[in-house]
XYZ file of C-alpha atoms in Angstrom:
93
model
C 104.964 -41.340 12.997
C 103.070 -38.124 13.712
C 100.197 -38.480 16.179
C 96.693 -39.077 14.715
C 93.417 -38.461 15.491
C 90.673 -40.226 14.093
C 87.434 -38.342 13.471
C 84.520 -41.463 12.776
C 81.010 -40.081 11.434
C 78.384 -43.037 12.322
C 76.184 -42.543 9.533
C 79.215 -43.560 7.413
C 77.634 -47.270 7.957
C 74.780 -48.514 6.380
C 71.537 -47.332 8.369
C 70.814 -50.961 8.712
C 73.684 -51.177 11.255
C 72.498 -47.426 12.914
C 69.424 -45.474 12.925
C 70.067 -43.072 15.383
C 71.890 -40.798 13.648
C 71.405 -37.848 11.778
C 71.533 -38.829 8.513
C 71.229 -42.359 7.257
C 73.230 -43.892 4.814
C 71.815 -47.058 2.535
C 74.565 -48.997 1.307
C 77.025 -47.383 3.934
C 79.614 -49.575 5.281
C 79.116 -52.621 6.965
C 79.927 -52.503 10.777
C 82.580 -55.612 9.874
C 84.278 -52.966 7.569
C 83.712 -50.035 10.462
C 85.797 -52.189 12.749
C 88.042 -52.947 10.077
C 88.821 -48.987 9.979
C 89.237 -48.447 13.340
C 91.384 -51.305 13.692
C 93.589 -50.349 11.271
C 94.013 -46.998 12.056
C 95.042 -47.841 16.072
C 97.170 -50.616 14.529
C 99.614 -47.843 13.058
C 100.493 -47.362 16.576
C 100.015 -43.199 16.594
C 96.393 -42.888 17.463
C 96.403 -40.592 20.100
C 92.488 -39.556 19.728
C 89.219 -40.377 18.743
C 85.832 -38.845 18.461
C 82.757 -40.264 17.511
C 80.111 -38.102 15.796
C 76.635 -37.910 14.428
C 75.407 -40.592 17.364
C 71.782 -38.828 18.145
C 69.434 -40.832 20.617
C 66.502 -38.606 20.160
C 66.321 -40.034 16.823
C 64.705 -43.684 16.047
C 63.168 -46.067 18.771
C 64.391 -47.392 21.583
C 65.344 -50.412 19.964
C 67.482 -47.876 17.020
C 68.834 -46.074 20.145
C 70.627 -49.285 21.784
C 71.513 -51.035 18.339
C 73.460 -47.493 17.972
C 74.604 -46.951 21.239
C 76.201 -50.607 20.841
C 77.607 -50.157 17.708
C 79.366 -47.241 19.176
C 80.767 -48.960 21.757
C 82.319 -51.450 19.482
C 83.740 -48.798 17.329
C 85.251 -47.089 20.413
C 86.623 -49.922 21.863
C 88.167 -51.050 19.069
C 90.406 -47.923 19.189
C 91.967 -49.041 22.558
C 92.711 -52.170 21.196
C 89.766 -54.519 21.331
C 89.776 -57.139 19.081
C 86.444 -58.871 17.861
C 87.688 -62.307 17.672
C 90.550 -64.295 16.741
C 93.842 -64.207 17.638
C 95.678 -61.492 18.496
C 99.578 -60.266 19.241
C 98.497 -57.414 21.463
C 95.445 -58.557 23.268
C 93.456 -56.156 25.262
C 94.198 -55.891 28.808
């Protein structure tokens, strides 16, 4: 019931999702299971923050750079609720 904050390092997911990023991780999570965290977490209801770290566009191509910047998105969105698919009790407004 105490307020959370969720602290998500991208290069937790497999650098076939991200490439941008500091340090890439083969055999990282999947972005599936990335969502599947973040989900989770605002699902507990006390998620009161979020940041988003290791997201570095000066690394990788411009093709790495908006794969990453996507993926980001996704992840962030998915802490104020968005849901990929499917249905959902508390839809995003």
């Amino acid at each position: 019931k105490r307020p959370l904050h969720l602290s998500f390092d991208i290069d937790a997911l497999d650098d076939l999702e991200v490439k941008s990023t500091g340090t890439p991780v083969p055999g990282g999570l999947t972005l599936r299971e990335g969502l599947t965290v973040v989900e989770k977490v605002r699902q507990m209801g006390n998620l009161v923050s979020m940041d988003l770290t290791e997201v570095n566009p000066m690394i990788g191509t411009e093709e790495d750079v908006k794969r990453t910047a996507n993926v980001s998105m996704r992840l962030l969105l998915s802490a104020f609720g968005y849901y990929r698919g499917g249905v959902s009790t508390k839809p995003f407004p």
